[in-house]
Every structure is written in C-alpha cells, then in structure tokens.
Coordinates of C-alpha atoms in Angstrom, one line a residue:
M15 CA -5.3 -4.1 0.7
W16 CA -4.4 -6.1 3.8
G17 CA -2.5 -3.6 5.9
W18 CA -0.1 -5.2 8.3
G19 CA 1.7 -4.4 11.6
A20 CA 5.1 -3.4 10.4
G21 CA 6.1 -2.8 13.9
W22 CA 4.8 -2.4 17.4
G23 CA 5.2 0.2 20.2
A24 CA 3.9 1.1 23.6
A25 CA 0.3 0.9 24.5
T26 CA -0.3 4.6 25.3
T27 CA 2.6 6.6 24.1
A28 CA 4.8 6.9 21.0
T29 CA 8.1 5.0 20.8
P30 CA 11.3 7.1 20.3
S31 CA 11.0 6.3 16.6
A32 CA 7.9 8.5 16.5
T33 CA 10.1 11.6 16.4
A34 CA 10.6 10.7 12.7
A35 CA 7.4 12.7 12.0
D36 CA 9.2 15.9 13.2
N37 CA 12.1 15.3 10.9
Y38 CA 10.2 14.1 7.8
T39 CA 10.9 16.5 5.0
D40 CA 10.1 17.1 1.3
K41 CA 13.4 15.4 0.5
D42 CA 12.2 12.2 2.3
A43 CA 8.8 12.3 0.7
F44 CA 10.0 13.0 -2.8
W45 CA 13.3 11.1 -2.8
Y46 CA 12.6 9.9 -6.4
L47 CA 12.8 13.5 -7.7
T48 CA 16.4 14.0 -6.7
P49 CA 18.5 10.8 -7.3
S50 CA 22.2 11.0 -6.8
E51 CA 24.7 10.9 -9.7
E52 CA 25.5 7.3 -8.8
Q53 CA 21.8 6.4 -8.8
K54 CA 21.3 8.2 -12.1
A55 CA 24.1 6.1 -13.5
A56 CA 22.5 2.9 -12.3
L57 CA 19.2 4.0 -13.7
S58 CA 20.7 4.7 -17.1
K59 CA 22.4 1.3 -17.1
L60 CA 19.2 -0.5 -16.1
R61 CA 17.2 1.2 -18.9
E62 CA 19.8 0.3 -21.5
Q63 CA 19.7 -3.4 -20.5
L64 CA 15.9 -3.4 -20.4
T65 CA 15.8 -1.8 -23.9
A66 CA 18.4 -4.2 -25.3
E67 CA 16.4 -7.2 -24.1
N68 CA 13.1 -5.7 -25.2
L69 CA 11.7 -6.0 -21.7
I70 CA 10.1 -2.6 -21.2
V71 CA 6.5 -2.8 -19.9
P72 CA 4.2 0.0 -21.1
D73 CA 3.4 2.5 -18.3
H74 CA 6.1 0.9 -16.2
D75 CA 9.1 2.4 -17.9
A76 CA 9.4 5.9 -16.4
D77 CA 12.4 6.8 -14.2
I78 CA 10.6 6.5 -10.9
T79 CA 9.5 3.0 -11.7
L80 CA 13.0 1.9 -12.5
L81 CA 14.3 3.7 -9.5
R82 CA 12.0 1.7 -7.3
F83 CA 13.3 -1.6 -8.6
L84 CA 16.8 -0.3 -8.1
M85 CA 16.1 0.8 -4.5
A86 CA 14.5 -2.5 -3.7
R87 CA 17.8 -4.2 -4.7
D88 CA 20.2 -1.6 -3.2
F89 CA 20.9 -0.3 -6.7
N90 CA 22.4 -3.5 -7.8
V91 CA 21.6 -3.3 -11.6
D92 CA 21.7 -7.0 -12.3
K93 CA 19.3 -7.8 -9.4
A94 CA 17.0 -5.0 -10.3
L95 CA 16.9 -6.3 -13.9
S96 CA 16.0 -9.8 -12.8
M97 CA 13.3 -8.4 -10.5
Y98 CA 11.8 -6.3 -13.4
R99 CA 12.0 -9.3 -15.7
D100 CA 10.0 -11.3 -13.2
M101 CA 7.4 -8.5 -12.9
R102 CA 6.9 -8.4 -16.6
A103 CA 6.4 -12.1 -16.9
W104 CA 3.9 -12.1 -14.0
R105 CA 1.9 -9.3 -15.5
Q106 CA 1.6 -11.1 -18.8
S107 CA 0.8 -14.5 -17.3
E108 CA -1.9 -13.1 -14.9
G109 CA -3.4 -10.5 -17.2
I110 CA -2.7 -7.7 -14.8
T111 CA -2.6 -4.8 -17.3
G112 CA -6.3 -5.1 -18.1
L113 CA -7.4 -5.9 -14.6
Y114 CA -8.4 -2.3 -13.7
R115 CA -8.1 -0.7 -17.2
D116 CA -11.0 -2.9 -18.5
D117 CA -13.0 -2.8 -15.3
P118 CA -12.5 0.5 -13.4
A119 CA -15.9 0.0 -11.6
G120 CA -14.9 -3.3 -10.2
E121 CA -17.9 -5.1 -11.7
Q122 CA -16.0 -8.4 -11.4
F123 CA -16.2 -8.0 -7.6
P124 CA -19.9 -7.9 -6.7
E125 CA -18.9 -8.9 -3.2
M126 CA -16.9 -5.6 -2.7
E127 CA -19.5 -3.9 -0.4
A128 CA -19.8 -7.0 1.8
L129 CA -16.0 -7.3 1.8
L130 CA -15.6 -3.7 3.1
E131 CA -17.9 -4.5 6.0
V132 CA -15.9 -7.5 7.3
Y133 CA -12.5 -6.1 6.3
P134 CA -12.6 -2.3 6.7
H135 CA -10.0 -0.6 4.5
F136 CA -10.2 2.7 2.6
T137 CA -8.2 5.7 1.3
F138 CA -9.1 9.0 3.0
N139 CA -7.9 12.3 1.7
T140 CA -4.2 13.2 1.6
D141 CA -1.3 14.0 3.9
K142 CA 0.5 17.4 4.0
F143 CA 2.6 16.3 1.1
G144 CA -0.4 15.5 -1.0
R145 CA 0.0 11.7 -0.7
P146 CA -3.1 9.5 -0.4
V147 CA -3.7 8.2 3.1
Y148 CA -4.6 4.6 3.2
V149 CA -6.3 3.2 6.4
E150 CA -6.9 -0.3 7.6
M151 CA -8.9 -1.1 10.7
L152 CA -7.4 -4.5 11.5
G153 CA -9.0 -4.7 14.9
R154 CA -12.4 -4.6 13.2
T155 CA -11.6 -7.4 10.6
D156 CA -13.3 -10.7 11.0
A157 CA -11.4 -13.4 9.2
A158 CA -14.1 -16.1 9.6
K159 CA -16.7 -13.9 7.9
L160 CA -14.2 -12.7 5.4
F161 CA -13.8 -16.1 3.8
E162 CA -17.5 -16.5 3.7
V163 CA -17.7 -13.3 1.7
I164 CA -14.9 -14.0 -0.8
S165 CA -12.7 -16.9 -1.8
V166 CA -8.9 -16.8 -1.4
E167 CA -8.3 -16.7 -5.1
R168 CA -10.7 -13.8 -5.6
L169 CA -9.3 -12.0 -2.7
I170 CA -5.9 -12.1 -4.2
R171 CA -7.3 -10.9 -7.5
Y172 CA -9.0 -8.0 -5.7
H173 CA -5.7 -7.2 -4.1
C174 CA -4.1 -6.8 -7.5
W175 CA -7.1 -4.8 -8.8
T176 CA -6.7 -2.3 -5.9
W177 CA -3.1 -1.9 -6.8
E178 CA -3.9 -1.1 -10.4
R179 CA -6.6 1.4 -9.3
Y180 CA -4.0 3.3 -7.4
L181 CA -1.7 3.4 -10.3
R182 CA -4.3 4.5 -12.9
C183 CA -6.7 6.6 -10.8
Y184 CA -5.7 7.6 -7.3
L185 CA -2.1 8.6 -7.9
P186 CA -2.6 10.7 -11.0
A187 CA -5.5 12.6 -9.4
C188 CA -3.4 13.3 -6.2
S189 CA -0.6 14.5 -8.5
A190 CA -2.9 16.9 -10.2
A191 CA -4.3 18.2 -7.0
A192 CA -0.8 18.7 -5.4
G193 CA 0.7 20.2 -8.5
R194 CA 3.7 17.8 -8.3
P195 CA 4.2 14.1 -8.9
I196 CA 2.8 11.9 -6.1
C197 CA 4.0 8.3 -6.2
T198 CA 4.0 7.1 -2.6
T199 CA 1.4 6.9 0.2
T200 CA 0.9 7.3 3.9
V201 CA -0.5 4.3 5.7
I202 CA -2.4 4.1 9.0
I203 CA -2.8 0.7 10.5
D204 CA -5.2 0.6 13.5
L205 CA -4.5 -2.3 15.8
A206 CA -7.3 -1.5 18.3
G207 CA -8.9 -4.8 19.3
L208 CA -6.0 -6.9 18.0
S209 CA -4.1 -9.4 20.2
L210 CA -2.0 -12.5 20.0
A211 CA -5.1 -14.5 20.8
H212 CA -6.4 -13.6 17.3
F213 CA -3.5 -15.1 15.4
N214 CA -4.0 -18.2 13.2
A215 CA -1.9 -19.8 10.6
A216 CA -4.4 -19.6 7.8
T217 CA -4.6 -15.8 7.6
Q218 CA -0.9 -15.5 8.1
R219 CA -0.3 -17.7 5.1
L220 CA -2.7 -15.5 3.0
L221 CA -0.9 -12.4 4.2
N222 CA 2.4 -13.9 3.2
T223 CA 0.9 -14.5 -0.3
F224 CA 0.0 -10.8 -0.6
S225 CA 3.4 -9.8 0.8
K226 CA 5.1 -11.8 -1.9
I227 CA 3.1 -10.2 -4.7
D228 CA 3.7 -6.8 -3.3
Q229 CA 7.4 -7.0 -2.6
D230 CA 8.2 -8.7 -6.0
Y231 CA 6.0 -6.7 -8.3
Y232 CA 5.1 -3.4 -6.6
P233 CA 8.3 -2.4 -4.7
E234 CA 9.1 0.9 -2.8
H235 CA 5.6 2.5 -2.6
L236 CA 5.5 3.2 1.1
G237 CA 6.0 6.8 2.2
T238 CA 5.2 6.7 5.9
M239 CA 3.4 4.1 8.0
F240 CA 1.7 5.0 11.3
I241 CA 0.7 2.0 13.4
I242 CA -1.7 3.2 16.0
N243 CA -3.3 1.7 19.1
T244 CA -0.4 -0.7 19.4
P245 CA -0.9 -3.3 22.2
L246 CA 1.7 -3.3 25.0
I247 CA 2.4 -7.0 24.3
F248 CA 4.1 -6.1 21.0
R249 CA 6.7 -3.7 22.5
G250 CA 9.2 -6.4 23.0
M251 CA 8.7 -7.7 19.5
W252 CA 9.5 -4.3 18.0
A253 CA 12.5 -3.8 20.3
A254 CA 14.0 -7.0 19.0
V255 CA 13.4 -6.4 15.3
Q256 CA 14.1 -2.7 15.1
P257 CA 17.9 -3.0 15.2
L258 CA 17.8 -5.4 12.2
L259 CA 16.2 -2.9 9.9
Q260 CA 17.8 -0.5 7.5
E261 CA 17.8 3.1 8.5
R262 CA 15.5 4.1 5.7
T263 CA 13.0 1.4 6.8
R264 CA 13.1 2.5 10.4
K265 CA 12.4 6.1 9.3
K266 CA 9.2 5.1 7.5
I267 CA 7.6 3.4 10.5
I268 CA 6.1 5.3 13.4
M269 CA 4.5 3.3 16.2
L270 CA 1.9 5.0 18.4
G271 CA -0.4 4.0 21.3
A272 CA -3.8 5.3 22.1
D273 CA -2.7 8.9 22.2
Y274 CA -1.7 8.9 18.6
L275 CA -3.3 12.2 17.3
P276 CA -0.5 14.7 18.3
E277 CA 2.1 12.7 16.4
L278 CA -0.1 11.6 13.5
T279 CA -1.4 15.1 12.7
K280 CA 2.2 16.3 12.1
L281 CA 1.9 14.6 8.7
V282 CA -1.8 14.2 8.3
P283 CA -3.8 17.4 9.2
A284 CA -6.6 16.6 11.6
E285 CA -9.2 18.0 9.2
R286 CA -8.1 15.4 6.7
L287 CA -8.4 12.4 9.1
P288 CA -11.7 10.4 9.2
D289 CA -13.9 11.0 12.2
L290 CA -13.6 7.4 13.3
L291 CA -9.9 8.1 14.0
G292 CA -10.6 11.3 15.8
G293 CA -10.3 13.6 12.8
G294 CA -12.6 16.2 11.3
G295 CA -13.4 14.4 8.0
R296 CA -16.8 12.7 7.6
M297 CA -16.4 9.0 6.9
Q298 CA -18.7 7.8 4.1
R299 CA -21.0 4.9 4.8
G300 CA -19.6 1.5 4.1
Y301 CA -16.0 2.7 4.4
K302 CA -16.0 4.4 1.0
S303 CA -12.8 6.1 0.0
V304 CA -12.7 9.9 -0.3
G305 CA -10.1 12.0 -2.0
P306 CA -9.0 14.0 -5.0
W307 CA -9.2 11.2 -7.5
R308 CA -11.9 11.0 -10.2
S309 CA -15.2 12.3 -9.2
P310 CA -16.7 9.8 -8.7
D311 CA -14.4 6.8 -8.5
P312 CA -16.2 4.3 -10.8
A313 CA -16.3 1.7 -8.0
Q314 CA -18.1 4.1 -5.7
Q315 CA -20.5 5.2 -8.4
R316 CA -21.5 1.6 -8.8
E317 CA -22.2 1.2 -5.1
E318 CA -23.8 4.6 -4.3
G319 CA -26.8 6.6 -5.5
P320 CA -26.3 9.6 -7.7
A321 CA -27.2 12.0 -4.8
E322 CA -24.3 10.8 -2.6
V323 CA -21.9 10.7 -5.5
Q324 CA -22.8 14.3 -6.4
A325 CA -22.3 15.4 -2.7
Q326 CA -18.9 13.9 -2.7
A327 CA -18.0 15.6 -5.9
E328 CA -19.2 19.0 -4.5
A329 CA -17.1 18.3 -1.4
G330 CA -14.0 18.5 -3.5
Q331 CA -13.4 15.3 -5.3
Q332 CA -11.7 15.9 -8.6
D333 CA -13.3 15.3 -12.0
E334 CA -12.0 13.0 -14.7
D335 CA -10.2 15.8 -16.5
G336 CA -8.1 16.3 -13.3
A337 CA -7.2 12.6 -13.2
R338 CA -6.1 12.8 -16.8
Q339 CA -4.1 15.9 -16.0
G340 CA -2.4 14.1 -13.1
A341 CA -1.6 11.1 -15.3
Q342 CA 0.0 13.4 -17.9
Q343 CA 2.0 15.1 -15.1
L344 CA 3.3 11.8 -13.8
Q345 CA 4.3 10.7 -17.3
E346 CA 6.1 13.9 -18.1
A347 CA 7.9 14.4 -14.8
P348 CA 11.7 13.9 -15.4
Q349 CA 12.1 11.4 -12.6
V350 CA 8.6 10.1 -12.0
G351 CA 6.5 7.2 -13.3
R352 CA 2.9 6.2 -12.9
E353 CA 3.5 3.6 -10.3
G354 CA 1.3 4.0 -7.2
V355 CA 0.5 2.6 -3.9
V356 CA -2.3 0.5 -2.6
V357 CA -0.6 -0.6 0.5
S358 CA -1.7 -3.1 2.8
I359 CA 0.6 -5.9 3.5
S360 CA 2.0 -4.5 0.3
T361 CA 4.4 -2.4 2.3
A362 CA 6.5 -5.6 2.7
G363 CA 7.7 -4.7 -0.7
D364 CA 9.2 -1.5 0.7
L365 CA 10.6 -3.1 3.8
G366 CA 12.8 -5.6 1.9
A367 CA 12.8 -9.1 0.6
P368 CA 15.4 -11.8 0.5
E369 CA 17.1 -12.1 -2.9
G370 CA 16.0 -14.9 -5.1
E371 CA 12.3 -15.2 -4.0
G372 CA 10.7 -13.3 -6.9
G373 CA 9.0 -14.4 -10.0
K374 CA 6.6 -17.1 -9.0
G375 CA 3.5 -14.9 -8.9
K376 CA 0.2 -15.4 -7.2
A377 CA -0.8 -18.6 -9.1
A378 CA 2.0 -20.6 -7.4
T379 CA 0.7 -19.7 -4.0
V380 CA -3.1 -19.6 -4.2
E381 CA -3.5 -23.3 -3.9
A382 CA -1.4 -23.5 -0.7
A383 CA -3.1 -20.5 0.8
E384 CA -6.6 -21.8 0.0
A385 CA -5.8 -25.2 1.6
E386 CA -4.6 -23.5 4.7
V387 CA -7.7 -21.4 5.0
E388 CA -10.0 -24.4 4.5
T389 CA -8.4 -26.1 7.5
S390 CA -7.8 -23.2 9.9
V391 CA -10.0 -20.1 9.7
G392 CA -11.3 -18.4 12.8
G393 CA -10.9 -15.3 15.0
K394 CA -9.6 -12.0 13.6
V395 CA -6.6 -11.2 11.6
G396 CA -4.1 -10.7 14.4
E397 CA -1.6 -13.0 12.6
V398 CA -0.9 -9.9 10.5
A399 CA 1.7 -9.1 13.2
V400 CA 3.5 -12.4 12.8
A401 CA 3.6 -11.9 9.0
A402 CA 4.9 -8.4 9.4
M403 CA 7.6 -9.5 11.8
A404 CA 8.8 -12.2 9.3
A405 CA 8.8 -9.7 6.5
L406 CA 10.8 -7.2 8.4
T407 CA 13.5 -9.5 9.6
V408 CA 14.7 -10.1 6.0
Q409 CA 16.3 -6.7 6.2
A410 CA 19.0 -8.0 8.4

C-alpha cells in the first residue's frame, strides 16, 4: 500500500532521468532470470547456509527470493543470511503466512471499501512486460479521514495482507498470462494535489513504519516507478538526492510532470492505463483492482455484486485455474520464486536500507506510530515525500 514519492521532477516536463523508459529492456525487467556466475555462486552459498541452519521458509526458498535478499545486501552472503533470518522470525511472530492464505477475501478488514475511498490505491492491468501496474493517488488521500476509518495497527496489518495477496494471487496470475515468470511490478505514484503544506509528522512516522517492514522483509520488488504530476517545489530535492543513489536505483525511478503520458506509455500501453490517468481502461467503482489474476479476486467478490464480477471476468480476468498455473510456473522456473510486489512505500525495500536495521518487525513500531498519529493527524499525506527522501538517502 502507501505509495511514496521516491523522487521529484519538474512540474510540466520529464526530468533527464525519464529517458530510462526508452532504454528499459527485457534484461532490466527480468534480471532475476540471468544472474551472473558470481551471483550464482553467492546464491549457492546462501542456500547452503540456510539449509544447514534449517532456516528455509516454505514458499520463500526459490532462487529469485534468495537473489532478492542478496541484491538488497549487495550480494554479501553473511548480510543476506542475517536479513533472511530476521524475515523468518518476523513471519513466525506475526503470523504472516496465514494472513492471506486463510482469508483471501479480506473478511478481517470490513473497512476495506471505506479505506479505498479515503486512500485511493489499486492495481490496474499490466505493463508491456506483463508486470502488474500498481497506482496510488496520493493527492486524493485524506489522512484525517483515513485514521477515522482504520486504526494504525490494523492499517499495518492490512499493508502486510496486501503484500501476501500479491505473492499468492496477483503475481502467479500475471505469470500465467505473460507466459513467463513475473516477479516485480510497475508503480505509478500520482502527486497531483500534493504540496509541502500537506506534510505532518504523524503520517511520516507511519510511512516509515511501512518502509521498515518492506525493506526488511519484502526486498527488491520494484521494477519501475513513475512519479507523475510532480510539483515544481520538489525539483531541488530530487537534484540533491539523485547523485547519492546507486545507478540501478536511479534507473528504476522516472519523474514526470503534468505531461506524463508520452513517457509513461512507453512502458504501460495507453489502453492498459485507467481512464482517470488519461488511459483507455475503464476504472471500476470504488477503485477496484483489475487485471489477469483470479476471476474474481475474492476481495472484489465480497464487495461487488455477481453481475459486476461476471462483467469483469468476461472482460479478460483470469480464472482460478490460471492463477494456479501461474503459481506452478513461478515455482518451477529455474531462477524464479513466488515473491511478489505490493508496492507502496514498500519500494523503500528496493531503494536500499542501512545495514543493521532489520529484524524488529511491525510490533516494535506500532505503538510509537499510533502515539504520533493520536497527537498530530491532519491534512493530506504529503509527508510521503519526506519519508521517501529519507529512505533514498541511505543509498549513499
């Protein structure tokens, strides 16, 4: 959930980094299918150590999963091992494995429909590589109403549930539809309506909580991030931070102003973009996600009537057999696991984290975040930019 401004650009035109869309190839999108010999050696060593210590987590032991942890730690095997160990402990202590598996319809979140109204986020179709396209309308998010709809702790729980939904539902279906393993995502963050005047410490603290969960336990899931309608005021921020980032990070981020469609459609065909972003795809009421995953997604079936569900199915959503086929494809791929992407501030996990900050989990941060929200909630979620800037600078 919670998308975040990973960078900022000009108000009306793309920054020079936007040319990355022209040069983005299959090799960039599917890096996990062609590891180098050195990376394969690190992968083999990490697997040996995990097996020796009996640390393997079911459904999180495929090559791509281990490669993500290695990539997050610059292929330092010892650091990747420590990171994986912390992930395993967190999943056990927080009951993460059964979070979506035992509740695919999201019955534990009766406030989901109201949440989508005050915090618009959804997954809409796929990009030209077959990766799911996740969209967050940050300028339309109302933080004050958000915390009337859902508590901090439940919002964090929902955040984890959406991650697990990507891993078990969206990514397998996208893989089946594309005919090859899909393990990353394209993210569109719309900053229209966002300004520094919207920032407050409460939401920034909450976003940092999400960021920590994502960078420690769901690393390296971001494919490409488009940040559109970027306010002019953020141009200087991006110019200052950009030189501090690793090249692979800079290549993932494309900042665009109001004239974003020509660049955005180089990776996401116009007919696959929602109409509210100027594309040809019809946006479902209530910001419902649309794509090649199960038909219907159990959470959508709970919220919609059978007629609308059937219409979506006939429009091209995949049936459950397709999702199972995709899951099998992910499992059997030589270099691919079933990790997925729910992005949001989650992309902080791709953009790097200082060593030694993993392993505490959400429980250690909920109380502090909740206290912050109780004392300072108001305005919209503009502080997302501040949280993003902090997360990015750790790449230095």
